[in-house]
């Protein structure tokens, strides 16, 4: 469920965010939850860690509120044999100290846009480079960030370079998530009751955040990671969170276009179907989908000369530019396929087309 169809961003509930974090963790992409105080960002992350433990994954949550920290909380100078070195803080698990039975550590950087630019740069280097004080961070560490965005005062916006390496998840609060947050933060029972039964009459609508994400080859590759992870399957529904995750990586317009392309591609015949009947396999695809089908087919068949013959047969029915693509790519991947009877026929057809 996308919370606001007219919004500049695609918003999700805290429960949807919990599932999105799981997908992004599998895809090795750091998520950043964006939304006002009390919308359920922290709840989503706590519920995610709780779900890991319930599913047999030993996990611990390390929360760090960045507005209360400085660089000294992450690394400190230390003299070793007469020379000063930067030493990593003990609360960050390092690869050199990792043990097989270590728990999965979820480090939650809260108020990511409330710290100064210098500390923000340190955090982003940790998130993206997975190093601190020249030490590699353990593979059993995953990072999640959260920020209030432009709904809060004294914020430091993330750089475009940082945004292009993160997945921005915009959270739309619900009554249940707010009430949980309120109960844990000393909000009075009467205030909570007012919110539940009459708050909708006086509260302003959710902030309409600006869409900060944009498409580059890097962020499109991140989208591909998400789609690949989803295609491998999860034990929960991902249909309602796929588009918001894509939008959090490449922006709303590009995500809609990319999702439409994926849906078209899913309607195409599979490599198995094509090689089973290359003379009759369907080829009435939109050009970009046909290119994806063709390149995927080459990867599927490249190590088997008999399958290469089937691909060359199929390619004889393709438009001229695709004939040339198959000839060039397949012969490069498998030079032995050049002896296939259909390779010779396809070469002659390509010459005639030229």
Short mmCIF file of C-alpha atoms in Angstrom, two decimals:
data_model
loop_
_atom_site.label_atom_id
_atom_site.label_comp_id
_atom_site.label_asym_id
_atom_site.label_seq_id
_atom_site.Cartn_x
_atom_site.Cartn_y
_atom_site.Cartn_z
CA UNK A 1 0.00 0.00 0.00
CA UNK A 2 1.49 3.33 -1.06
CA UNK A 3 0.27 5.87 1.46
CA UNK A 4 -0.08 8.92 -0.76
CA UNK A 5 -0.63 8.70 -4.50
CA UNK A 6 -0.27 12.49 -4.87
CA UNK A 7 2.95 12.75 -2.89
CA UNK A 8 6.26 13.72 -4.46
CA UNK A 9 7.65 10.58 -2.81
CA UNK A 10 6.20 7.13 -2.23
CA UNK A 11 5.48 6.65 1.45
CA UNK A 12 5.22 3.39 3.35
CA UNK A 13 4.07 2.37 6.82
CA UNK A 14 6.48 1.24 9.55
CA UNK A 15 5.35 -2.36 8.98
CA UNK A 16 6.20 -2.09 5.30
CA UNK A 17 9.52 -0.48 6.23
CA UNK A 18 10.41 -3.49 8.38
CA UNK A 19 10.08 -5.75 5.31
CA UNK A 20 11.91 -3.27 3.08
CA UNK A 21 14.88 -3.21 5.49
CA UNK A 22 15.10 -7.01 5.22
CA UNK A 23 15.19 -6.86 1.41
CA UNK A 24 17.79 -4.09 1.42
CA UNK A 25 19.94 -5.94 3.94
CA UNK A 26 19.96 -8.94 1.61
CA UNK A 27 20.81 -6.60 -1.28
CA UNK A 28 23.68 -4.98 0.71
CA UNK A 29 22.23 -1.49 0.39
CA UNK A 30 22.01 0.80 3.46
CA UNK A 31 18.45 2.09 4.02
CA UNK A 32 17.67 5.51 5.49
CA UNK A 33 14.20 6.00 7.00
CA UNK A 34 12.86 9.54 6.59
CA UNK A 35 9.90 10.97 8.47
CA UNK A 36 8.78 13.23 11.33
CA UNK A 37 9.16 12.42 15.03
CA UNK A 38 6.82 9.66 16.17
CA UNK A 39 6.06 8.28 12.69
CA UNK A 40 7.48 4.85 13.54
CA UNK A 41 11.04 4.88 12.16
CA UNK A 42 12.60 3.50 15.34
CA UNK A 43 9.72 1.06 15.80
CA UNK A 44 10.29 -0.35 12.31
CA UNK A 45 13.98 -0.95 13.03
CA UNK A 46 13.35 -2.49 16.46
CA UNK A 47 10.67 -4.76 14.99
CA UNK A 48 13.08 -5.77 12.22
CA UNK A 49 15.74 -6.86 14.73
CA UNK A 50 13.11 -8.63 16.82
CA UNK A 51 11.91 -10.52 13.72
CA UNK A 52 15.48 -11.63 12.99
CA UNK A 53 15.77 -13.17 16.43
CA UNK A 54 12.37 -14.84 16.16
CA UNK A 55 13.54 -16.41 12.89
CA UNK A 56 16.66 -17.91 14.45
CA UNK A 57 19.16 -15.17 13.52
CA UNK A 58 21.07 -13.97 16.58
CA UNK A 59 20.93 -10.18 16.21
CA UNK A 60 21.61 -7.18 18.44
CA UNK A 61 20.67 -3.54 17.93
CA UNK A 62 23.22 -0.78 18.55
CA UNK A 63 21.52 2.64 18.48
CA UNK A 64 23.60 5.79 18.13
CA UNK A 65 21.91 9.22 18.23
CA UNK A 66 24.23 11.30 16.08
CA UNK A 67 23.09 14.70 17.37
CA UNK A 68 24.63 13.67 20.72
CA UNK A 69 27.94 12.44 19.29
CA UNK A 70 31.15 13.70 17.72
CA UNK A 71 34.07 12.14 15.86
CA UNK A 72 35.74 11.03 19.11
CA UNK A 73 32.89 8.53 19.59
CA UNK A 74 34.09 6.67 16.50
CA UNK A 75 37.88 6.79 16.57
CA UNK A 76 40.56 8.17 18.82
CA UNK A 77 44.27 8.88 18.39
CA UNK A 78 46.47 6.39 20.23
CA UNK A 79 50.25 6.26 20.52
CA UNK A 80 51.72 2.92 19.48
CA UNK A 81 55.51 2.44 19.54
CA UNK A 82 56.09 6.17 19.44
CA UNK A 83 53.68 6.82 16.56
CA UNK A 84 50.13 8.13 16.75
CA UNK A 85 47.45 6.02 15.07
CA UNK A 86 43.68 6.35 14.78
CA UNK A 87 42.02 3.54 16.72
CA UNK A 88 38.43 2.45 16.15
CA UNK A 89 35.90 2.72 18.99
CA UNK A 90 35.27 -0.61 20.74
CA UNK A 91 31.51 -0.64 20.03
CA UNK A 92 32.11 -1.08 16.26
CA UNK A 93 32.80 -4.77 15.40
CA UNK A 94 35.83 -5.15 13.13
CA UNK A 95 36.63 -7.90 10.65
CA UNK A 96 39.99 -8.66 12.31
CA UNK A 97 38.22 -9.47 15.60
CA UNK A 98 35.29 -11.39 14.09
CA UNK A 99 34.34 -14.82 15.41
CA UNK A 100 32.06 -17.40 13.83
CA UNK A 101 29.44 -17.17 16.58
CA UNK A 102 29.29 -13.36 16.63
CA UNK A 103 25.73 -12.00 16.47
CA UNK A 104 24.55 -9.92 13.55
CA UNK A 105 24.94 -6.33 14.73
CA UNK A 106 22.42 -3.82 13.38
CA UNK A 107 23.92 -0.35 13.89
CA UNK A 108 21.18 2.27 13.83
CA UNK A 109 22.38 5.80 13.12
CA UNK A 110 19.52 8.03 14.25
CA UNK A 111 19.22 11.76 13.42
CA UNK A 112 21.57 11.39 10.47
CA UNK A 113 20.76 14.92 9.33
CA UNK A 114 21.15 16.48 12.80
CA UNK A 115 24.94 16.10 13.10
CA UNK A 116 27.54 18.45 11.66
CA UNK A 117 28.95 18.00 8.16
CA UNK A 118 32.25 16.55 9.40
CA UNK A 119 30.60 13.80 11.43
CA UNK A 120 28.11 13.15 8.64
CA UNK A 121 31.04 12.53 6.28
CA UNK A 122 32.52 10.04 8.77
CA UNK A 123 29.19 8.21 8.99
CA UNK A 124 28.78 8.10 5.23
CA UNK A 125 32.28 6.68 4.83
CA UNK A 126 31.35 3.97 7.33
CA UNK A 127 28.06 3.24 5.56
CA UNK A 128 29.50 3.17 2.07
CA UNK A 129 33.13 2.15 2.48
CA UNK A 130 32.63 -0.11 5.51
CA UNK A 131 35.91 1.08 7.00
CA UNK A 132 36.91 3.18 9.99
CA UNK A 133 40.43 4.19 11.08
CA UNK A 134 41.71 2.11 8.15
CA UNK A 135 40.10 -1.01 9.60
CA UNK A 136 37.52 -3.12 7.77
CA UNK A 137 34.18 -3.40 9.55
CA UNK A 138 32.92 -6.94 10.18
CA UNK A 139 30.68 -8.52 7.55
CA UNK A 140 28.30 -9.30 10.42
CA UNK A 141 27.40 -5.62 10.71
CA UNK A 142 24.54 -3.96 8.84
CA UNK A 143 23.68 -0.28 8.96
CA UNK A 144 20.36 1.52 9.04
CA UNK A 145 19.94 5.29 9.18
CA UNK A 146 17.05 7.57 10.09
CA UNK A 147 16.39 11.27 9.83
CA UNK A 148 13.53 13.71 10.16
CA UNK A 149 14.24 15.49 6.89
CA UNK A 150 13.06 19.01 6.23
CA UNK A 151 10.29 18.63 8.83
CA UNK A 152 12.89 19.36 11.52
CA UNK A 153 15.03 22.42 12.36
CA UNK A 154 18.81 22.69 12.12
CA UNK A 155 19.22 19.83 9.71
CA UNK A 156 22.21 19.17 7.47
CA UNK A 157 21.00 17.78 4.12
CA UNK A 158 22.80 14.75 2.72
CA UNK A 159 24.99 15.31 -0.32
CA UNK A 160 23.83 14.08 -3.72
CA UNK A 161 26.75 11.63 -3.76
CA UNK A 162 25.51 10.12 -0.48
CA UNK A 163 21.88 9.96 -1.56
CA UNK A 164 22.91 8.11 -4.71
CA UNK A 165 24.41 5.34 -2.57
CA UNK A 166 21.53 4.93 -0.12
CA UNK A 167 17.89 3.86 -0.27
CA UNK A 168 15.61 6.60 1.08
CA UNK A 169 12.45 5.13 2.62
CA UNK A 170 9.79 7.74 3.43
CA UNK A 171 7.67 6.74 6.41
CA UNK A 172 4.04 7.73 6.89
CA UNK A 173 3.08 7.36 10.54
CA UNK A 174 0.04 5.44 11.72
CA UNK A 175 -1.80 5.55 15.05
CA UNK A 176 -0.36 2.27 16.29
CA UNK A 177 3.25 3.31 15.64
CA UNK A 178 2.78 6.72 17.23
CA UNK A 179 1.12 5.25 20.31
CA UNK A 180 4.00 2.82 20.81
CA UNK A 181 6.51 5.67 20.52
CA UNK A 182 4.44 7.89 22.84
CA UNK A 183 4.15 5.21 25.52
CA UNK A 184 7.95 4.79 25.51
CA UNK A 185 8.64 8.52 25.70
CA UNK A 186 6.50 9.67 28.59
CA UNK A 187 3.57 11.07 26.61
CA UNK A 188 0.48 11.29 28.83
CA UNK A 189 -2.44 8.86 28.44
CA UNK A 190 -4.85 11.70 27.65
CA UNK A 191 -2.60 13.03 24.87
CA UNK A 192 -2.36 9.55 23.40
CA UNK A 193 -6.12 9.11 23.60
CA UNK A 194 -6.70 12.45 21.87
CA UNK A 195 -4.38 11.41 19.05
CA UNK A 196 -6.18 8.09 18.61
CA UNK A 197 -9.73 9.41 18.58
CA UNK A 198 -9.56 13.06 17.49
CA UNK A 199 -6.04 13.72 16.24
CA UNK A 200 -7.01 13.29 12.59
CA UNK A 201 -9.27 16.35 12.91
CA UNK A 202 -6.48 18.75 13.88
CA UNK A 203 -3.22 17.25 12.64
CA UNK A 204 -1.59 18.61 9.50
CA UNK A 205 -1.26 16.18 6.65
CA UNK A 206 2.02 14.27 6.32
CA UNK A 207 4.82 16.41 5.03
CA UNK A 208 5.25 16.20 1.29
CA UNK A 209 8.97 15.47 1.09
CA UNK A 210 10.96 16.34 -2.00
CA UNK A 211 12.08 13.35 -4.06
CA UNK A 212 15.86 13.41 -3.54
CA UNK A 213 16.81 10.16 -5.26
CA UNK A 214 17.91 10.10 -8.88
CA UNK A 215 19.03 7.59 -11.49
CA UNK A 216 22.67 6.91 -12.28
CA UNK A 217 24.26 3.71 -13.47
CA UNK A 218 25.27 3.03 -9.85
CA UNK A 219 21.77 3.52 -8.43
CA UNK A 220 20.24 1.52 -11.29
CA UNK A 221 22.64 -1.30 -10.40
CA UNK A 222 21.33 -1.05 -6.83
CA UNK A 223 17.79 -1.42 -8.17
CA UNK A 224 18.94 -4.54 -10.01
CA UNK A 225 20.24 -5.93 -6.71
CA UNK A 226 16.85 -5.35 -5.10
CA UNK A 227 14.97 -6.98 -7.98
CA UNK A 228 17.37 -9.95 -7.96
CA UNK A 229 16.91 -10.41 -4.20
CA UNK A 230 13.13 -10.27 -4.57
CA UNK A 231 13.18 -12.77 -7.44
CA UNK A 232 15.06 -15.23 -5.20
CA UNK A 233 12.13 -15.06 -2.80
CA UNK A 234 11.31 -14.03 0.76
CA UNK A 235 8.91 -15.53 3.27
CA UNK A 236 6.82 -12.35 3.15
CA UNK A 237 5.05 -10.30 0.50
CA UNK A 238 7.20 -7.81 -1.41
CA UNK A 239 4.77 -6.54 -4.05
CA UNK A 240 3.72 -3.48 -2.03
CA UNK A 241 7.27 -2.41 -1.15
CA UNK A 242 9.10 -3.01 -4.43
CA UNK A 243 8.20 0.29 -6.09
CA UNK A 244 8.89 2.45 -2.98
CA UNK A 245 12.31 0.81 -2.64
CA UNK A 246 13.07 1.44 -6.30
CA UNK A 247 11.90 5.05 -5.92
CA UNK A 248 14.13 5.40 -2.86
CA UNK A 249 17.10 4.54 -5.07
CA UNK A 250 16.37 6.24 -8.43
CA UNK A 251 13.40 8.57 -7.81
CA UNK A 252 9.70 8.17 -8.52
CA UNK A 253 9.58 8.83 -12.31
CA UNK A 254 12.52 6.52 -13.10
CA UNK A 255 11.19 3.80 -10.79
CA UNK A 256 7.80 3.77 -12.52
CA UNK A 257 9.50 3.46 -15.90
CA UNK A 258 11.87 0.73 -14.70
CA UNK A 259 9.04 -1.22 -13.04
CA UNK A 260 7.03 -1.08 -16.28
CA UNK A 261 10.03 -2.48 -18.15
CA UNK A 262 10.43 -5.32 -15.64
CA UNK A 263 6.75 -6.20 -15.93
CA UNK A 264 7.09 -6.37 -19.72
CA UNK A 265 10.20 -8.52 -19.42
CA UNK A 266 8.38 -10.97 -17.15
CA UNK A 267 5.87 -11.56 -19.94
CA UNK A 268 8.64 -12.62 -22.34
CA UNK A 269 9.39 -16.27 -22.98
CA UNK A 270 12.17 -17.79 -20.90
CA UNK A 271 15.46 -19.10 -22.33
CA UNK A 272 14.21 -22.64 -21.72
CA UNK A 273 11.10 -21.94 -23.80
CA UNK A 274 13.08 -20.31 -26.60
CA UNK A 275 15.68 -23.08 -27.05
CA UNK A 276 12.90 -25.69 -26.86
CA UNK A 277 11.27 -24.21 -29.99
CA UNK A 278 13.49 -21.54 -31.58
CA UNK A 279 11.51 -21.52 -34.83
CA UNK A 280 8.25 -20.57 -33.15
CA UNK A 281 9.21 -18.72 -29.96
CA UNK A 282 7.47 -15.37 -29.64
CA UNK A 283 9.51 -12.30 -30.64
CA UNK A 284 6.88 -9.53 -30.69
CA UNK A 285 8.52 -7.55 -27.90
CA UNK A 286 9.22 -3.89 -27.29
CA UNK A 287 12.84 -3.25 -28.46
CA UNK A 288 14.37 -2.81 -25.00
CA UNK A 289 12.73 -6.01 -23.78
CA UNK A 290 13.92 -7.89 -26.87
CA UNK A 291 17.46 -6.72 -26.16
CA UNK A 292 17.18 -7.98 -22.56
CA UNK A 293 15.76 -11.32 -23.78
CA UNK A 294 18.53 -11.69 -26.37
CA UNK A 295 21.41 -10.89 -24.01
CA UNK A 296 19.93 -13.11 -21.31
CA UNK A 297 19.60 -15.92 -23.83
CA UNK A 298 23.26 -15.60 -24.81
CA UNK A 299 24.35 -15.84 -21.15
CA UNK A 300 22.11 -18.88 -20.73
CA UNK A 301 23.53 -20.76 -23.75
CA UNK A 302 27.16 -19.60 -23.98
CA UNK A 303 28.77 -22.70 -22.41
CA UNK A 304 26.90 -25.27 -24.50
CA UNK A 305 27.51 -25.35 -28.26
CA UNK A 306 24.28 -27.26 -28.88
CA UNK A 307 22.34 -24.50 -27.13
CA UNK A 308 24.29 -21.90 -29.13
CA UNK A 309 22.94 -23.53 -32.29
CA UNK A 310 19.40 -23.04 -30.97
CA UNK A 311 20.11 -19.39 -30.20
CA UNK A 312 21.44 -18.81 -33.73
CA UNK A 313 18.28 -20.44 -35.09
CA UNK A 314 16.14 -18.10 -33.01
CA UNK A 315 18.21 -15.08 -34.07
CA UNK A 316 17.49 -15.71 -37.76
CA UNK A 317 13.97 -14.42 -37.08
CA UNK A 318 15.11 -11.25 -35.31
CA UNK A 319 15.49 -7.73 -36.75
CA UNK A 320 18.84 -7.01 -38.41
CA UNK A 321 20.46 -5.19 -35.47
CA UNK A 322 19.70 -8.11 -33.17
CA UNK A 323 21.14 -10.61 -35.66
CA UNK A 324 24.39 -8.66 -35.50
CA UNK A 325 24.25 -8.50 -31.70
CA UNK A 326 23.82 -12.26 -31.36
CA UNK A 327 26.62 -13.00 -33.84
CA UNK A 328 29.06 -10.68 -32.10
CA UNK A 329 28.24 -11.53 -28.50
CA UNK A 330 27.80 -15.27 -28.85
CA UNK A 331 30.94 -15.79 -30.93
CA UNK A 332 32.86 -13.76 -28.35
CA UNK A 333 31.47 -15.78 -25.43
CA UNK A 334 31.92 -19.13 -27.21
CA UNK A 335 34.25 -19.03 -30.24
CA UNK A 336 33.58 -22.72 -30.91
CA UNK A 337 29.98 -21.85 -31.71
CA UNK A 338 31.16 -20.34 -35.01
CA UNK A 339 31.08 -23.86 -36.49
CA UNK A 340 27.36 -24.19 -35.80
CA UNK A 341 25.36 -24.57 -39.06
CA UNK A 342 22.98 -21.78 -38.02
CA UNK A 343 25.88 -19.43 -37.30
CA UNK A 344 26.88 -19.59 -40.97
CA UNK A 345 23.30 -19.06 -42.12
CA UNK A 346 22.83 -16.17 -39.69
CA UNK A 347 26.07 -14.54 -40.89
CA UNK A 348 24.82 -14.59 -44.47
CA UNK A 349 21.45 -13.15 -43.45
CA UNK A 350 23.20 -10.38 -41.53
CA UNK A 351 25.32 -9.55 -44.59
CA UNK A 352 22.23 -9.34 -46.77
CA UNK A 353 20.54 -7.08 -44.20
CA UNK A 354 23.56 -4.77 -44.22
#
